[in-house]
Short mmCIF file of C-alpha atoms in Angstrom, two decimals:
data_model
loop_
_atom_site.label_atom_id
_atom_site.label_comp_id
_atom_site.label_asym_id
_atom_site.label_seq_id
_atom_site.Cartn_x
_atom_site.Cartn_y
_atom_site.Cartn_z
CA UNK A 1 115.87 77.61 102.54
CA UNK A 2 118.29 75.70 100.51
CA UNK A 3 122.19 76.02 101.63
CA UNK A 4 123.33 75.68 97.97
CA UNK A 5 126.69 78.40 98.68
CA UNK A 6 130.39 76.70 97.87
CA UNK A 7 132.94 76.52 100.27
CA UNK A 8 134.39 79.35 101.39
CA UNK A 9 137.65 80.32 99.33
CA UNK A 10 140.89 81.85 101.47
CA UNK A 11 141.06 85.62 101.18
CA UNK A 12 142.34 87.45 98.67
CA UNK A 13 145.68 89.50 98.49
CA UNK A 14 144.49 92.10 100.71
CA UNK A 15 143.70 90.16 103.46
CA UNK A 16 140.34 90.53 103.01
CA UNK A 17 137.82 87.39 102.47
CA UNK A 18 136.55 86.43 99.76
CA UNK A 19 132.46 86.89 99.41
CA UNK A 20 130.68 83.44 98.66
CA UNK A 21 129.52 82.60 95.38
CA UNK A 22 126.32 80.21 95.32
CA UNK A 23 126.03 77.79 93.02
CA UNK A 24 123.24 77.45 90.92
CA UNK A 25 120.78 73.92 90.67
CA UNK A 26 120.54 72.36 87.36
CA UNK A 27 117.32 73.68 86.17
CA UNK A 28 119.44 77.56 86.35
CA UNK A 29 122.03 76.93 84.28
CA UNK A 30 121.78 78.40 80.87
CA UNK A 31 124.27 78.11 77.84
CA UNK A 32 126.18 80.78 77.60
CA UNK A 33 125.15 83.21 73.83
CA UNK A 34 127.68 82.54 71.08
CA UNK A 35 124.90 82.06 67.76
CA UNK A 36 125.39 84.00 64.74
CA UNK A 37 121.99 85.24 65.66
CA UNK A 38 122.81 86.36 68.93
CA UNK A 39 125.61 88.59 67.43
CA UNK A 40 123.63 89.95 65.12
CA UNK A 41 121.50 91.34 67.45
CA UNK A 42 123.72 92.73 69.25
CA UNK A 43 125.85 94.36 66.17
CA UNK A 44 122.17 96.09 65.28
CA UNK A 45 121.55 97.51 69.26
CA UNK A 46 125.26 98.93 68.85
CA UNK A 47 125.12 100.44 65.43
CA UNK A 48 121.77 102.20 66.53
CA UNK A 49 122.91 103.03 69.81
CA UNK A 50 120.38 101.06 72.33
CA UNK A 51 120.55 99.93 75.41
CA UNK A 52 119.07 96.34 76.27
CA UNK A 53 117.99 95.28 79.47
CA UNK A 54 119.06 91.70 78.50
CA UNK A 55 122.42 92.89 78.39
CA UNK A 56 122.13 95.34 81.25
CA UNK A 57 119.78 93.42 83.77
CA UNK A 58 122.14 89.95 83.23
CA UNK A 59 119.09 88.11 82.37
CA UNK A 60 119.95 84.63 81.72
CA UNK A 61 117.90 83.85 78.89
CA UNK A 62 120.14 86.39 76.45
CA UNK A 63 121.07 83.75 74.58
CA UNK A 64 118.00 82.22 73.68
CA UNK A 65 116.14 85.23 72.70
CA UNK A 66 118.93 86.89 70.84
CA UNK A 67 119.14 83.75 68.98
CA UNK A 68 115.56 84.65 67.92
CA UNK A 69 116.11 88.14 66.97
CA UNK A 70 114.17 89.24 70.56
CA UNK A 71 115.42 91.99 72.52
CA UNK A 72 114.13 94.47 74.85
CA UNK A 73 115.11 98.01 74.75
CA UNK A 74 115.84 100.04 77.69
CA UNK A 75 115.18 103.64 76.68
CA UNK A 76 116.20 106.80 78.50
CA UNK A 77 119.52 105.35 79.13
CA UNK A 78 121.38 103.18 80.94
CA UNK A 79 121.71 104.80 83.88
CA UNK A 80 119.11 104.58 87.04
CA UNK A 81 118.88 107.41 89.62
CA UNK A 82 117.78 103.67 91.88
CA UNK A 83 119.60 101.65 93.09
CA UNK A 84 117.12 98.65 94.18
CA UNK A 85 118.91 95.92 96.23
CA UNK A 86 118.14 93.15 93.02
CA UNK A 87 119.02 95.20 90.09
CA UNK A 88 122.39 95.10 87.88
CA UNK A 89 121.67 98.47 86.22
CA UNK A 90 123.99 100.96 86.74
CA UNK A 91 123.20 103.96 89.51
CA UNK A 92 124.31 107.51 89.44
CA UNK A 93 123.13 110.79 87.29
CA UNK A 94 121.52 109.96 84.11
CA UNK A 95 123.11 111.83 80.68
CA UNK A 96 120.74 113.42 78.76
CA UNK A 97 117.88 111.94 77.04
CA UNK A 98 118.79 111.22 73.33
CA UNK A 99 116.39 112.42 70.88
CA UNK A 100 116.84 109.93 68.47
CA UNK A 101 116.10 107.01 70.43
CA UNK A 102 112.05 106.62 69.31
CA UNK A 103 113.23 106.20 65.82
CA UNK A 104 115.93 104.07 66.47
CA UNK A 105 113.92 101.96 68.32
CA UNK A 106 111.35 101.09 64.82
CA UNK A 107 114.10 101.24 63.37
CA UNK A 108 115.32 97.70 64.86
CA UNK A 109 112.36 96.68 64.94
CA UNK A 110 111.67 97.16 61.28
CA UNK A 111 115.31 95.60 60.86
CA UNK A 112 114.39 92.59 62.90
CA UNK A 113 110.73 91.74 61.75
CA UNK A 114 109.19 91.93 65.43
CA UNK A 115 105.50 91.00 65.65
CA UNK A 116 105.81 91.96 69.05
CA UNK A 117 108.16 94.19 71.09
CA UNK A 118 108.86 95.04 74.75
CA UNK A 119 110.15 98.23 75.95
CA UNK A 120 111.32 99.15 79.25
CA UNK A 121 113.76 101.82 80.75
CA UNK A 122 115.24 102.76 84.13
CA UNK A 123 113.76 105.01 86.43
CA UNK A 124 114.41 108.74 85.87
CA UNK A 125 113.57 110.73 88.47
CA UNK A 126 115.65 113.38 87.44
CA UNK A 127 112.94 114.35 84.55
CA UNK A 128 109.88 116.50 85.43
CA UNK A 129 107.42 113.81 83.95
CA UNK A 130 110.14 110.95 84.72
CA UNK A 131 110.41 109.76 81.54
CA UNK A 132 106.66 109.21 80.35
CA UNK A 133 107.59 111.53 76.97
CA UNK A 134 110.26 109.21 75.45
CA UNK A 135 107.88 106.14 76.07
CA UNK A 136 104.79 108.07 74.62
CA UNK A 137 107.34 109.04 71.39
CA UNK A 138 108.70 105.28 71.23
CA UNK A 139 105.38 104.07 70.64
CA UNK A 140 104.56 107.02 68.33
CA UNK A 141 107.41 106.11 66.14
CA UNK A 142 106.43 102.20 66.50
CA UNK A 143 102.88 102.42 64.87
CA UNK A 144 104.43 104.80 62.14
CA UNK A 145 107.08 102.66 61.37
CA UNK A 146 105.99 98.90 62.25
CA UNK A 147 102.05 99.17 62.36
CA UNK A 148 101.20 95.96 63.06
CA UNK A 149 103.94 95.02 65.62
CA UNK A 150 102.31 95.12 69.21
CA UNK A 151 103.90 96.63 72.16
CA UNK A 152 104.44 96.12 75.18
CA UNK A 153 106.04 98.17 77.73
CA UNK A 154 107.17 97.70 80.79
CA UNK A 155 107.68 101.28 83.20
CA UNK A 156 108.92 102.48 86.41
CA UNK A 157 106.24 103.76 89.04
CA UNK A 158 107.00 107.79 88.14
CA UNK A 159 107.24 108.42 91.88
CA UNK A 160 105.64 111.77 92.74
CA UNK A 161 104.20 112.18 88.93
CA UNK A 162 102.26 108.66 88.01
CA UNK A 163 98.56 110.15 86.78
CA UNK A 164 99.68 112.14 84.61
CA UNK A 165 102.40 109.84 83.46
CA UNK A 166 100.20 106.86 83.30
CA UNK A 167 97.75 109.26 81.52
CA UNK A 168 99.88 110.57 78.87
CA UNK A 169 101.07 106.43 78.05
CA UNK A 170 97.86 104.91 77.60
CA UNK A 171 96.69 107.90 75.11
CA UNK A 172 99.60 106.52 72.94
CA UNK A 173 98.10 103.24 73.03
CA UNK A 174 100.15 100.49 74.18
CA UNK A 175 98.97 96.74 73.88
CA UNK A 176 100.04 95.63 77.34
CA UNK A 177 101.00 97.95 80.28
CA UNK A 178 103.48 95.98 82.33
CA UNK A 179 104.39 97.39 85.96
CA UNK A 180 106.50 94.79 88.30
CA UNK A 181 105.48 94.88 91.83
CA UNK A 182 108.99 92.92 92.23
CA UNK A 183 108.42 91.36 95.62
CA UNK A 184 105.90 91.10 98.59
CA UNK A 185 105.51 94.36 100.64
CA UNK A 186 107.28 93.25 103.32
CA UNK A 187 110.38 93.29 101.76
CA UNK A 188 110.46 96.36 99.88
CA UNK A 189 112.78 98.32 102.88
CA UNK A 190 115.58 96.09 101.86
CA UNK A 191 114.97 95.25 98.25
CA UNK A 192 112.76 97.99 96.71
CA UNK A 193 113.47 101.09 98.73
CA UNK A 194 112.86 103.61 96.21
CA UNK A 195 109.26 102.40 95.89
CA UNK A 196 106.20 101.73 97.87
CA UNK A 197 104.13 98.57 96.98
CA UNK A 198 100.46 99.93 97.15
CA UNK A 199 101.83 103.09 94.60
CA UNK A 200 102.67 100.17 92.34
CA UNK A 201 99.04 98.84 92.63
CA UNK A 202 97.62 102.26 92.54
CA UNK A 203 99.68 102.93 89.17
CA UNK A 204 98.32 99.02 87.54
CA UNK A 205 94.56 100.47 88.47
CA UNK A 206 95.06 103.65 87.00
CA UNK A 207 95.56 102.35 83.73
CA UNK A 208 92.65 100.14 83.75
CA UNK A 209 90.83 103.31 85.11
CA UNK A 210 92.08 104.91 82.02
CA UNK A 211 91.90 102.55 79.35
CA UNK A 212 90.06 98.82 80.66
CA UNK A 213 91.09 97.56 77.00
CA UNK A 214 94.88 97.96 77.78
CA UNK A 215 96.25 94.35 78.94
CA UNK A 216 98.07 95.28 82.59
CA UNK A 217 101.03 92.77 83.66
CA UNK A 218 102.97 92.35 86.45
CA UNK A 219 105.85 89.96 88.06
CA UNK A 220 107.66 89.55 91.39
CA UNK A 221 110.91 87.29 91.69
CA UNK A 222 110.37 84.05 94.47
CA UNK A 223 113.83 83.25 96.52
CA UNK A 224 114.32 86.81 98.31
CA UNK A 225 113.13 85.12 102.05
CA UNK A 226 108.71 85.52 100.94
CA UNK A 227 106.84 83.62 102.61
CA UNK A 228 104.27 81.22 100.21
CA UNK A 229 101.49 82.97 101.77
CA UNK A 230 102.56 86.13 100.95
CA UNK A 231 103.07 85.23 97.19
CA UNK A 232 99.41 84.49 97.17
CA UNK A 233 98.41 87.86 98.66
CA UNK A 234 100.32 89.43 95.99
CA UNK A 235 98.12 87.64 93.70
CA UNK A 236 95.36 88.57 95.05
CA UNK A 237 96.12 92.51 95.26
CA UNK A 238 96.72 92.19 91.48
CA UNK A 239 93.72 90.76 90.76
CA UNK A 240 92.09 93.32 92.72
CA UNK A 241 93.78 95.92 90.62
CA UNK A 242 92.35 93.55 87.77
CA UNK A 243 95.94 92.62 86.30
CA UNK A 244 95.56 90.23 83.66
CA UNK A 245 99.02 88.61 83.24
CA UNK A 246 101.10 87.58 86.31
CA UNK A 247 105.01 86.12 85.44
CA UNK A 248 106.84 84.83 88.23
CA UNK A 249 110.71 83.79 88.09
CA UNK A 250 113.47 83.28 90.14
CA UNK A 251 115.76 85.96 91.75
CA UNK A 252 119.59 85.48 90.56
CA UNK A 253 122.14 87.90 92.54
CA UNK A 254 124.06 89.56 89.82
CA UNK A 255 126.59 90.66 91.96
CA UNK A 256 127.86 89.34 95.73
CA UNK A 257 127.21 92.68 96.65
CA UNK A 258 123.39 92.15 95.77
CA UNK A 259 120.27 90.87 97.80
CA UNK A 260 121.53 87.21 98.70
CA UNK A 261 119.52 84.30 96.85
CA UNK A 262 117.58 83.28 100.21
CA UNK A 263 116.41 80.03 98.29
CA UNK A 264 116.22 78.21 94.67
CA UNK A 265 112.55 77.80 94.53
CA UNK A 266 111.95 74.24 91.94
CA UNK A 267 110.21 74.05 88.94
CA UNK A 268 107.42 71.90 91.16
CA UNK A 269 106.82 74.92 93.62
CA UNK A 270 107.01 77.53 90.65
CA UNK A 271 104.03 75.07 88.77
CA UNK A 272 102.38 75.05 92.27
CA UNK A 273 102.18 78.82 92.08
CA UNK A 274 101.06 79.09 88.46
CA UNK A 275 98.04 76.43 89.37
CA UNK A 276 97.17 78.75 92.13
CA UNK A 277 97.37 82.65 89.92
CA UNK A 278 95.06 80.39 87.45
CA UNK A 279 92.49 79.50 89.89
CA UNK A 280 92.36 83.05 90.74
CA UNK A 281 91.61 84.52 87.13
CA UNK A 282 94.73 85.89 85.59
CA UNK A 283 94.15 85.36 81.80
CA UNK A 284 97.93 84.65 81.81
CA UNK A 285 100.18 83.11 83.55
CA UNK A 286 104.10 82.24 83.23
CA UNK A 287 105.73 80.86 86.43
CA UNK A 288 109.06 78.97 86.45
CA UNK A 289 112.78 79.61 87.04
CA UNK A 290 114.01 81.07 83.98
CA UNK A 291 110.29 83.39 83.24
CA UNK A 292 111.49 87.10 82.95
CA UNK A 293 108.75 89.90 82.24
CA UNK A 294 109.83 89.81 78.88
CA UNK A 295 110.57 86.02 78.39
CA UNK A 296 108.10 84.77 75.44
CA UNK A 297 106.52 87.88 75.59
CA UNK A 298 104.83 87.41 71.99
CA UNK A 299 103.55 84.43 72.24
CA UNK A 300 102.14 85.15 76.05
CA UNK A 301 100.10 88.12 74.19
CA UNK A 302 98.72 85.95 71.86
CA UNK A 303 97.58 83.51 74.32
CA UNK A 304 96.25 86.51 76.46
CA UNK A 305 94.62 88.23 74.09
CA UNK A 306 92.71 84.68 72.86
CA UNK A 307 92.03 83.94 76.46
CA UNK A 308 90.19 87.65 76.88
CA UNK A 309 88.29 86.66 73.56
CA UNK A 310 87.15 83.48 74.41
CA UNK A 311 86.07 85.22 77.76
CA UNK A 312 83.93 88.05 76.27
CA UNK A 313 82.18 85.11 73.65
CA UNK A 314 81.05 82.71 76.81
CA UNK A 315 80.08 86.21 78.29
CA UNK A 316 77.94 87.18 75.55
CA UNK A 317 76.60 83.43 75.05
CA UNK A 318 75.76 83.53 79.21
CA UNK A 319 73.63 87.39 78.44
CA UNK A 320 71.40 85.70 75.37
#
């Protein structure tokens, strides 16, 4: 574990002391968004009234993809009814679901040419089907408005209500199915508690029960106290549940009152760990600091999607 915290500053006026801030390596630090593109973006999620998990999660690589004109929108709201020990979003009682949210959503993504879009949202357990609806009338409104844009999307587990959920989603016909198992199991007490790790696995079979031709994805964040070994056991439970893309990045506390940073993993242990997901048969793999589940997201499908290709050809050469 790397001891990377400043020195501690006196308290503040109340007496009280103040928490420690760690400071970040090098190979963190990001500039911080100021491009005409970047505004842009964010003028279009305000006029049509989106939410962002870029903006909401703190994701540090806002400023590159807003540059680019990519965002990912965080339907049903900006409010969680979670409140996972590594997450910025807001907790509490979600408002109401807003209606016009599927359109809105092809609508920026008409207005900002996307070959390829990511949706996500927070968890709402507070809805009888927890949300699976608005994602099934998202991508609706996508292939009406934007045919030829893929989509990914990226959902919470729909504790209690997953089969059907999961059921319902893949009849809409995503592109990729993205469900982040977050961490190793034995730290979801502390970081996940909401969830249960094998539910997660059981929900990234499901839809390859449902639909085998829907690419499945899924991520967990290195630096929250795993253990290497237990990285590669995570592997290997996705590859059981025959996940196809693994991303791996680096957990940044938001807040001090967050999950501590229990080490800055380097870019050599994060290309370690890619090596090793390869070896093991993911079709793609993005492991390094900055990778988010939605970080090059485009250009990941396109490599996926050649990689399955060129799979299926030596397959069919192999049968002749």
């Amino acid at each position: 574990m790397n001891d990377l915290a400043n020195t501690p500053k006196p308290g503040n006026e109340t007496g009280e002391e103040r928490p420690k801030r760690q400071r970040k390596p090098d190979w963190i630090r990001v500039r911080a968004p100021v491009s005409e593109g970047y505004n842009e973006t964010r003028r279009l999620m305000r006029e049509l009234n989106l939410n962002t998990v870029c903006e909401e999660a703190a994701c540090p690589n806002i400023g590159e993809c807003w540059t680019q004109k990519h965002a990912t929108v965080m339907i049903l709201g900006d409010v969680c009814t979670r409140a996972c020990a590594f997450c910025n979003v807001k907790t509490g009682m979600p408002r109401a679901v807003d209606p016009m949210e599927p359109e809105n959503t092809a609508i920026a993504a008409a207005k900002m040419g996307l070959k390829h879009i990511v949706i996500t949202s927070v968890d709402r357990d507070d809805l009888p089907d927890g949300g699976a609806s608005q994602f099934v009338k998202v991508i609706e409104a996508l292939r009406r408005n934007t045919p030829d844009t893929t989509i990914e999307i990226l959902t919470p587990d729909f504790r209690g209500k997953m089969r059907p959920a999961v059921e319902a989603i893949c009849e809409a016909g995503p592109d990729v199915y993205n469900h982040n198992l977050e961490t190793v199991p034995r730290l979801y007490p502390t970081i996940r508690p909401g969830a249960r790790y094998y539910a997660s696995l059981r929900l990234l079979e499901e839809v390859k029960s449902h639909n085998p031709l829907i690419f499945t994805k899924s991520g967990i964040m290195l630096g929250l106290g795993e253990e290497r070994l237990e990285v590669h056991q995570v592997m290997d439970d996705m590859r059981s549940a025959e996940v196809d893309f693994i991303t791996l990045g680096q957990y940044l506390q938001p807040t001090p009152k967050h999950a501590k940073v229990e080490e800055f993993v380097t870019p050599k242990a994060f290309d370690a760990f890619g090596s090793i997901a390869r070896a093991k048969g993911f079709l793609q793999v993005a492991s390094s600091p900055l990778t988010r589940s939605s970080y090059h997201a485009g250009d990941d499908f396109a490599v996926m999607r050649a990689a399955r290709e060129e799979k299926l050809r030596k397959k069919d050469r192999l049968s002749v």
